[in-house]
CSV table of C-alpha atoms in Angstrom, one decimal:
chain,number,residue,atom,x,y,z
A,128,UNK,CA,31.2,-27.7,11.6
A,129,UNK,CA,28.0,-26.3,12.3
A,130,UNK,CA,24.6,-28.0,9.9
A,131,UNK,CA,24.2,-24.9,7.7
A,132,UNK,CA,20.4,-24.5,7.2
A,133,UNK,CA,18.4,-24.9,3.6
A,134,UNK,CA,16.7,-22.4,2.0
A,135,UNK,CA,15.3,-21.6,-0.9
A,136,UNK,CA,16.7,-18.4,-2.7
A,137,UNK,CA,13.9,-18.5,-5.8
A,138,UNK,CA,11.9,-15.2,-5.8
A,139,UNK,CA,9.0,-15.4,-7.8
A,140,UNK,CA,5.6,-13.0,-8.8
A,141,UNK,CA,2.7,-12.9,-6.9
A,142,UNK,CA,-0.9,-11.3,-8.0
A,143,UNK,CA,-4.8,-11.3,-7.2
A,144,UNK,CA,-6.3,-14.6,-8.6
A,145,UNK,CA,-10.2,-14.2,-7.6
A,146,UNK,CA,-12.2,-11.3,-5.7
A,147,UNK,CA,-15.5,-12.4,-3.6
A,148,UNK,CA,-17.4,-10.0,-1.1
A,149,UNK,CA,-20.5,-10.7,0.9
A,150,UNK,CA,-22.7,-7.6,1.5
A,151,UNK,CA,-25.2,-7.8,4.9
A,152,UNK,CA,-29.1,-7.9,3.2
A,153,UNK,CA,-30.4,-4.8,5.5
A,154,UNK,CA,-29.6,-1.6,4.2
A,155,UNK,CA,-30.0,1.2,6.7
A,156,UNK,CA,-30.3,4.7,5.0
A,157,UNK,CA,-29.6,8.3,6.7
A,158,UNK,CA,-33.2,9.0,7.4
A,159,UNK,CA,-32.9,5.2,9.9
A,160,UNK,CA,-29.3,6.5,11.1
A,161,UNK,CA,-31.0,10.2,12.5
A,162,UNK,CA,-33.6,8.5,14.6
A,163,UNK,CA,-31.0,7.7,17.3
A,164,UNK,CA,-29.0,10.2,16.2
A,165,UNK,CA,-28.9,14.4,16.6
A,166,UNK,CA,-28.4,14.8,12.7
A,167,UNK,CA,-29.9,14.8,9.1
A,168,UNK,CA,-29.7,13.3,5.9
A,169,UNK,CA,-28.5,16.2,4.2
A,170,UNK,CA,-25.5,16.9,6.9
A,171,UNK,CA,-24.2,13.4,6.6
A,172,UNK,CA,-24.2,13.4,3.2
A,173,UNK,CA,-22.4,16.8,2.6
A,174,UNK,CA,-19.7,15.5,5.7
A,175,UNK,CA,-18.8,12.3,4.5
A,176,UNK,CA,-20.8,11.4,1.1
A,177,UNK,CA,-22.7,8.4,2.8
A,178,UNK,CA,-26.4,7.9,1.8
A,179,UNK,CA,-27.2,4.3,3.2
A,180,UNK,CA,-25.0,1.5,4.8
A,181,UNK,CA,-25.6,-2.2,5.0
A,182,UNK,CA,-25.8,-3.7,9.2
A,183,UNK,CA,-25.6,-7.3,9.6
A,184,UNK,CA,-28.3,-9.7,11.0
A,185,UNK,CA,-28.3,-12.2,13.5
A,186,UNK,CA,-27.1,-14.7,11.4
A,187,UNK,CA,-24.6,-12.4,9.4
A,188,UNK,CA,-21.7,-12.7,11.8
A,189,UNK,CA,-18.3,-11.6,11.4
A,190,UNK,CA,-17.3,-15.8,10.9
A,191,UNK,CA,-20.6,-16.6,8.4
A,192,UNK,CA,-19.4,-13.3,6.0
A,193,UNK,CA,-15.8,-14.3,6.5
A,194,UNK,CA,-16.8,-18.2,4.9
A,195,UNK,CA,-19.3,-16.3,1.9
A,196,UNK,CA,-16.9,-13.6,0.7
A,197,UNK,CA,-13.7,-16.6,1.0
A,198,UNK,CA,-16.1,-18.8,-1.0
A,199,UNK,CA,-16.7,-16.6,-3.4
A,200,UNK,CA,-12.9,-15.5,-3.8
A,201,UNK,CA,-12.5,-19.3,-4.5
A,202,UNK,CA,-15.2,-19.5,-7.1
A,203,UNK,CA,-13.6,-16.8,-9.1
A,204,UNK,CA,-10.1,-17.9,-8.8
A,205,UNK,CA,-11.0,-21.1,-10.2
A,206,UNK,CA,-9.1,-23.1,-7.0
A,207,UNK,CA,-10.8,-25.5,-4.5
A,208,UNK,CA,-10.1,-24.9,-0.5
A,209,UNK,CA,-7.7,-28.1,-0.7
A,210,UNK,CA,-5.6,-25.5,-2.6
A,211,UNK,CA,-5.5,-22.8,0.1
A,212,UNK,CA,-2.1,-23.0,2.2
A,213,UNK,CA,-3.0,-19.9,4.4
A,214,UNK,CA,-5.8,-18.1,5.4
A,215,UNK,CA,-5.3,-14.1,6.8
A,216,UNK,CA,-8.4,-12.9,8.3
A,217,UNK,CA,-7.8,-8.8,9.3
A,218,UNK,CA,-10.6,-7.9,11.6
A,219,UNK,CA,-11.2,-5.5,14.4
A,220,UNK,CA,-14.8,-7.0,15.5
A,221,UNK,CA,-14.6,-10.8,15.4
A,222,UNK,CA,-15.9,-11.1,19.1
A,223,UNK,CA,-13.8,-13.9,20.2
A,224,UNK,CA,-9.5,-13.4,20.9
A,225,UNK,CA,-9.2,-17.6,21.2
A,226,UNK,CA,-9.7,-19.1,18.7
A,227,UNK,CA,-8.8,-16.9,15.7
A,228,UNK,CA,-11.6,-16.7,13.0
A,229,UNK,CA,-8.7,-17.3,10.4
A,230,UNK,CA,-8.3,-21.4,11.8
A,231,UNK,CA,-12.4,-21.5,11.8
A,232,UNK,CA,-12.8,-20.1,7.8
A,233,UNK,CA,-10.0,-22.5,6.9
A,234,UNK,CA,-11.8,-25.4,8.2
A,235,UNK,CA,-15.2,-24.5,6.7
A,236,UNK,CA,-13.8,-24.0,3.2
A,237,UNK,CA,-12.2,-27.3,3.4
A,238,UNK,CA,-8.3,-25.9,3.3
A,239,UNK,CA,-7.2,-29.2,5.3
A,240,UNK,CA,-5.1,-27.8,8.2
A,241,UNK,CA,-4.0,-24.5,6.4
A,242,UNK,CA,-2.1,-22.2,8.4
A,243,UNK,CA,-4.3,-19.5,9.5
A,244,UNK,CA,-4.2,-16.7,11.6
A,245,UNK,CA,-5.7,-12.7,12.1
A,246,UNK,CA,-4.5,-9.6,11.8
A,247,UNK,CA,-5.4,-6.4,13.6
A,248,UNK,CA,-4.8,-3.0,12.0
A,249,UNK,CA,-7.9,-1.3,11.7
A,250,UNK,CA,-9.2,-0.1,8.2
A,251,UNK,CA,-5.4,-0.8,7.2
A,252,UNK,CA,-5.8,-4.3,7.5
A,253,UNK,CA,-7.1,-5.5,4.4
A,254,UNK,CA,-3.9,-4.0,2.6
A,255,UNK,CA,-1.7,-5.0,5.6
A,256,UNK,CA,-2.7,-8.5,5.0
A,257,UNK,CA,-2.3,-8.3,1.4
A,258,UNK,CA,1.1,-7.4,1.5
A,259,UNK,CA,1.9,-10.9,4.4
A,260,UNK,CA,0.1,-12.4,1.9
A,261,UNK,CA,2.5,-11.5,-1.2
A,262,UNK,CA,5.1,-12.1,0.0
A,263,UNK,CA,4.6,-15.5,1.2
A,264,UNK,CA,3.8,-16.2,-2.3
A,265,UNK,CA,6.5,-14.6,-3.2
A,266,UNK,CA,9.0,-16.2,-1.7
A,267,UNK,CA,7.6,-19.8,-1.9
A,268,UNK,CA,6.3,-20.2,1.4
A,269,UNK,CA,2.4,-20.8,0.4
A,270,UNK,CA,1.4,-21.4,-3.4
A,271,UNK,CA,-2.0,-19.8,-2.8
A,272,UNK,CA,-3.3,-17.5,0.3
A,273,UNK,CA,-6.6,-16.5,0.9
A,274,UNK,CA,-6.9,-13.0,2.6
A,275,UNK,CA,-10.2,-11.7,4.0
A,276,UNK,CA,-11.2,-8.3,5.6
A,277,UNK,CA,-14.6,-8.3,7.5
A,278,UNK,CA,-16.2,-6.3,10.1
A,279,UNK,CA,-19.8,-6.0,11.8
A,280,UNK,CA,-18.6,-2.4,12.8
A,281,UNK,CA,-22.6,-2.1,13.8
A,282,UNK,CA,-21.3,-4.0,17.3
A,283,UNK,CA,-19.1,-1.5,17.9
A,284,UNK,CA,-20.6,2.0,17.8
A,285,UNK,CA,-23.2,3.4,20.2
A,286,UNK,CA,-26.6,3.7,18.5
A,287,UNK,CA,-27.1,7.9,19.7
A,288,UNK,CA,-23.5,8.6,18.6
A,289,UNK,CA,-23.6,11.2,16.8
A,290,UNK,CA,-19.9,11.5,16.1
A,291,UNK,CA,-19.7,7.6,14.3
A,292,UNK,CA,-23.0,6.0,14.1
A,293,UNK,CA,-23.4,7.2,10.9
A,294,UNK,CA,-19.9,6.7,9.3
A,295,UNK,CA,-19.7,2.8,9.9
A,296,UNK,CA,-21.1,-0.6,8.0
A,297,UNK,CA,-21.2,-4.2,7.7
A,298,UNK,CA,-19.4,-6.4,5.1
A,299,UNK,CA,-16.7,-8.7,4.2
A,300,UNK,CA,-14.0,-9.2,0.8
A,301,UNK,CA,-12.1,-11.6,0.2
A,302,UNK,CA,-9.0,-12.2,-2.4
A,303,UNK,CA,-6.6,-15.5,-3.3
A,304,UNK,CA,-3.4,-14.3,-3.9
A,305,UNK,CA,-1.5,-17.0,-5.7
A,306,UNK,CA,1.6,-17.1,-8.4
A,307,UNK,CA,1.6,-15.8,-11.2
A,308,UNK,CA,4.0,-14.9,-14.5
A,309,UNK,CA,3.9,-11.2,-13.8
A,310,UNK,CA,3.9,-9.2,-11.1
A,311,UNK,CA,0.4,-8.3,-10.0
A,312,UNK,CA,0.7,-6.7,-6.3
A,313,UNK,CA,3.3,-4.2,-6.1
A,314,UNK,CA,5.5,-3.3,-2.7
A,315,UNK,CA,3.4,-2.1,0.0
A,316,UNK,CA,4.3,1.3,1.8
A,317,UNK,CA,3.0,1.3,5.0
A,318,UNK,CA,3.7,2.5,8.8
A,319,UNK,CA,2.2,3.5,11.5
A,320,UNK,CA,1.9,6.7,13.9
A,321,UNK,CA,1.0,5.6,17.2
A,322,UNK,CA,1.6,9.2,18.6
A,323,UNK,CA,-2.3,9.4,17.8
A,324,UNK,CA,-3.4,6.1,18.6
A,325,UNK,CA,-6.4,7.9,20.5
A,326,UNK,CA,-7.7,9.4,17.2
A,327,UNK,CA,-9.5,6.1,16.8
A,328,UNK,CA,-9.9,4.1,20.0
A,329,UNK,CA,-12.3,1.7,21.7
A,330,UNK,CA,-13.3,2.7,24.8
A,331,UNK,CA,-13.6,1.3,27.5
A,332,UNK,CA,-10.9,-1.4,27.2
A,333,UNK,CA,-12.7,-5.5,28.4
A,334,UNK,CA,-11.1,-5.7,31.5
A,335,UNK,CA,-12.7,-2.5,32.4
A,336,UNK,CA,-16.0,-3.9,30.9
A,337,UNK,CA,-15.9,-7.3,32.9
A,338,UNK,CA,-15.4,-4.9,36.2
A,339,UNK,CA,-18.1,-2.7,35.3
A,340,UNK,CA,-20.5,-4.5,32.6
A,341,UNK,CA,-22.8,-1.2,32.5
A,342,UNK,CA,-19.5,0.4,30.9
A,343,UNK,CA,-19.6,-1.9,27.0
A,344,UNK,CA,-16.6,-0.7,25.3
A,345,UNK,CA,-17.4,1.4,22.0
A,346,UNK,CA,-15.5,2.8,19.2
A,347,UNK,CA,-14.4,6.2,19.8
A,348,UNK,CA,-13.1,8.9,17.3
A,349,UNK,CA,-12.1,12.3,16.8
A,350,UNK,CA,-13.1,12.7,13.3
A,351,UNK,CA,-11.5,16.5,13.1
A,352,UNK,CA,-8.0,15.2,13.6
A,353,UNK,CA,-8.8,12.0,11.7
A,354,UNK,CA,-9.6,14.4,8.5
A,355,UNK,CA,-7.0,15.9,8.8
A,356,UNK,CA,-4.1,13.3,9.1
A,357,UNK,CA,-5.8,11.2,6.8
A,358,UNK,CA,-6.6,13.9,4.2
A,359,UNK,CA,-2.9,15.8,4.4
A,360,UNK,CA,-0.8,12.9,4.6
A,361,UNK,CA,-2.4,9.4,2.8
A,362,UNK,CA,-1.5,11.5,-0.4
A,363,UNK,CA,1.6,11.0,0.5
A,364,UNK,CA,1.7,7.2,0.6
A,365,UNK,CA,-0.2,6.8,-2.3
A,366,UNK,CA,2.2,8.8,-4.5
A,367,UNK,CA,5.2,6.5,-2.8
A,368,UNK,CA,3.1,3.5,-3.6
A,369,UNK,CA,3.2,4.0,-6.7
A,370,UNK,CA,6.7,5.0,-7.1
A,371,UNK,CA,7.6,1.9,-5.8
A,372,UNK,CA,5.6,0.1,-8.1
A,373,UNK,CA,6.7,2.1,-11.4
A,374,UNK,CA,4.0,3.2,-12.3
A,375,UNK,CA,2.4,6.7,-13.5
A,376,UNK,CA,-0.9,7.7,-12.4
A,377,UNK,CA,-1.9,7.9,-15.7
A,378,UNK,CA,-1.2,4.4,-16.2
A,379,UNK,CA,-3.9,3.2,-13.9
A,380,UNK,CA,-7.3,1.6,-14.4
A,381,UNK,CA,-8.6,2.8,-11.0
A,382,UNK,CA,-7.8,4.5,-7.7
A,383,UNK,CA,-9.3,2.6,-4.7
A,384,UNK,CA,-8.7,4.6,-1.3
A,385,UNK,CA,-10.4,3.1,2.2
A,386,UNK,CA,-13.9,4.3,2.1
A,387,UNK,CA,-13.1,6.4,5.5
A,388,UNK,CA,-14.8,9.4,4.1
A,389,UNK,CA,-16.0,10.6,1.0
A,390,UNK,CA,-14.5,14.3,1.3
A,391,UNK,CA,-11.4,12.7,2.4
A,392,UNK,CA,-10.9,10.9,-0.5
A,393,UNK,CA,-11.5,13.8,-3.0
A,394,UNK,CA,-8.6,15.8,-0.8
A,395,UNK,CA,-6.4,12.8,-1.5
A,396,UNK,CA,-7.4,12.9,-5.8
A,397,UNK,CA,-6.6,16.8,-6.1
A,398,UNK,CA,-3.6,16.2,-3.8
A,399,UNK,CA,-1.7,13.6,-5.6
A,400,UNK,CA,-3.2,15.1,-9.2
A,401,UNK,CA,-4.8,12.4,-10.0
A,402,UNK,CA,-6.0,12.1,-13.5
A,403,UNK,CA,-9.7,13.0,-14.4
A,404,UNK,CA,-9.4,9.6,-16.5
A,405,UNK,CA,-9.2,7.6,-13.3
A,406,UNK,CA,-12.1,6.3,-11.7
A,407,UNK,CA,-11.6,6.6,-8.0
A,408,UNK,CA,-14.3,4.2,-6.1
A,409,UNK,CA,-17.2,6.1,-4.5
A,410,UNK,CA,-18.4,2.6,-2.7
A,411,UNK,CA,-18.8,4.4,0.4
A,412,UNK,CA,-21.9,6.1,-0.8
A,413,UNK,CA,-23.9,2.9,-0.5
A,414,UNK,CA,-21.9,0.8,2.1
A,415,UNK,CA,-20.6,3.7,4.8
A,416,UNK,CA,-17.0,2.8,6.4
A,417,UNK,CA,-16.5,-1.1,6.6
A,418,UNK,CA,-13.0,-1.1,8.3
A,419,UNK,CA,-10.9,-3.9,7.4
A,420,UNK,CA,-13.7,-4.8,4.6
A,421,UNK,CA,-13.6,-1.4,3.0
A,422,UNK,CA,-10.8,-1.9,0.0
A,423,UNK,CA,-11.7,-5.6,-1.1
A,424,UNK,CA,-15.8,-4.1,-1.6
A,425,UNK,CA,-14.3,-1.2,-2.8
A,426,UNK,CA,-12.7,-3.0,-5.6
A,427,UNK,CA,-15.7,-5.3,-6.0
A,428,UNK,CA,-17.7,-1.8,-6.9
A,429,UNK,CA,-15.4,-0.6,-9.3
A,430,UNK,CA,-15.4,-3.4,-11.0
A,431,UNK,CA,-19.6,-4.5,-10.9
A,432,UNK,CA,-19.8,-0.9,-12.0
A,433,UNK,CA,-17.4,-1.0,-15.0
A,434,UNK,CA,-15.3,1.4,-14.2
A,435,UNK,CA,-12.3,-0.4,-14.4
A,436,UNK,CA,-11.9,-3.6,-15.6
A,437,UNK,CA,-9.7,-7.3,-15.3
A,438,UNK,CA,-6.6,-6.7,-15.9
A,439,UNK,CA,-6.4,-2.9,-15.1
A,440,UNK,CA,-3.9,-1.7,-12.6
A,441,UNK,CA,-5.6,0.2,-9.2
A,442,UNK,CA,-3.7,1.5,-7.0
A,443,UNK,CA,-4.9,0.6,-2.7
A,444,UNK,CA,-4.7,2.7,0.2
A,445,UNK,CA,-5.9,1.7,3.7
A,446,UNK,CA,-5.5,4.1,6.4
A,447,UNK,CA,-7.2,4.4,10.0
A,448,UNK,CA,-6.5,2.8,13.6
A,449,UNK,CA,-3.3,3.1,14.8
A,450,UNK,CA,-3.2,5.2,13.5
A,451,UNK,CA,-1.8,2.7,10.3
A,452,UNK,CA,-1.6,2.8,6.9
A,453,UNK,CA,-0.7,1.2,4.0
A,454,UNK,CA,-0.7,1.3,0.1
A,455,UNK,CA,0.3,-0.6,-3.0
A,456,UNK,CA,-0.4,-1.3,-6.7
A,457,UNK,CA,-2.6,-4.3,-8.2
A,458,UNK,CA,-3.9,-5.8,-11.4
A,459,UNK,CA,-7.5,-5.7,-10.7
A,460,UNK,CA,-8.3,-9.8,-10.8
A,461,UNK,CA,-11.8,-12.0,-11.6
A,462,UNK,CA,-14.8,-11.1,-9.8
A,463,UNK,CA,-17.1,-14.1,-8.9
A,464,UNK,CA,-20.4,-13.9,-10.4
């Protein structure tokens, strides 16, 4: 007779325990963005609701924002790094593929040999991870998992680029999911439609950069088909998102879409008939398009501006490269001081 393998069946809740984030000192306004740039302050602001960004210095890299917004996490979660079983880093921009920036964090916030490892999905990545993350918890594989989105999107667009220079920021946020009593991260509804992987793109890819270093690979968009995929069909998901979840619209404390676009984001309110009574988080005004980074500052905003508090269900939606997506429903944790 064959060994039969052990397993535990035990399914239990998982939720946000602690929110950290770690914001880039410089802040580079509109007027900065149009001196390399064919544009204005008033056009950016009326096409994407962006009046400064924040760009990373030299010592701001994508691994020393990673270790501040995962310390910070930590502190408000009330757990020490020796509590951490995994670390998920989702990033598009850490510069090195060997090692992965996941094993790196780990070791600087003390996990002890964590597992650790990155995840790739563009500004979906943050939720993608999220949802890995849950369900380890969830099904006893970790006890606590610290996830972490973070980009220095700065690297990664030309400077006289009119078409993204403006759109994109620095930053990193960081959550530890852990157990909890109830359930504080919903199901995720997410996907992918790689039918317009070139919407977003770099370009060129390495190999063609380490033939030809005069060709650096940048990222590329076309923002017109961008809008409109993003603004006719992430109402979708959200709606599913919280179907899944069981919960109304008018049951939540907040609405937290990626910070892609300004305008996008209002299509994606009247669309799903959202509520004037939720806040929806306008962080992209003051931090542009972080990628990965954009939902965990996102939250961080809503809740250092008070417009949703602890406790308060919001409801996540990541969309971009891929193109991917994702969405689900949270109880808005702790935010470091």
């Amino acid at each position: 007779m064959v060994a039969q393998i052990s397993n535990s069946t035990e399914v239990r809740q998982s939720a946000i325990l602690g929110l950290g984030v770690y914001r880039p000192e410089r802040v580079v306004s509109n007027d900065e963005i149009c001196q390399t740039i064919d544009s204005t302050d008033e056009w950016i602001q009326s096409r994407s609701g962006i009046k400064n960004r924040r760009f990373a210095g030299d010592e701001e890299t994508v691994l020393a924002m990673a270790i501040a917004s995962g310390r910070k996490a930590l502190e408000a979660s009330g757990l020490s790094g020796e509590q951490i079983g995994a670390v998920v880093v989702a990033s598009s921009t850490y510069p090195l593929q060997t090692p992965q920036c996941a094993a790196v964090v780990a070791d600087a916030l003390g996990t002890g040999g964590s597992a650790a490892f990155d995840v790739t999905a563009g500004c979906a990545g943050f939720c993608y991870a999220l949802s890995v993350a849950s369900d380890m918890v969830r099904l006893g594989t970790e006890d606590h998992v610290l996830v972490i989105g973070v980009e220095r999107m700065s690297d990664s667009t030309e400077p006289t680029d009119r078409s993204v220079r403006f759109i994109f920021g620095d930053g990193a946020g960081a959550v530890v999911v852990g157990p909890s009593d109830t359930a504080g991260i919903g199901p995720v509804v997410w996907g992918s439609d790689g039918s317009q992987a070139q919407a977003i793109r770099q370009e060129p890819d390495w190999l063609a950069f380490a033939n030809d270093p005069t060709q650096r690979p940048w990222i590329k968009m076309e923002g017109t088909t961008v809008f409109r995929w993003a603004a006719f069909e992430m109402g979708k998901i959200a709606v599913q998102a919280a179907e899944r979840a069981g919960v109304a619209l008018e049951d939540l404390g907040a609405f937290i879409p990626h910070q892609a676009n300004g305008r996008i984001n209002e299509v994606i309110a009247r669309q799903i008939n959202l509520p004037e009574s939720v806040p929806v988080s306008d962080d992209i005004a003051e931090t542009g398009n972080t990628s990965a980074a954009s939902i965990p500052l996102a939250m961080e905003e809503v809740l250092r501006t008070g417009k949703a508090q602890p406790g308060e269900l919001a409801l996540l939606v990541g969309f971009g490269a891929g193109l991917s997506y994702a969405g689900q429903v949270v109880t808005l944790p702790p935010l470091a001081n």
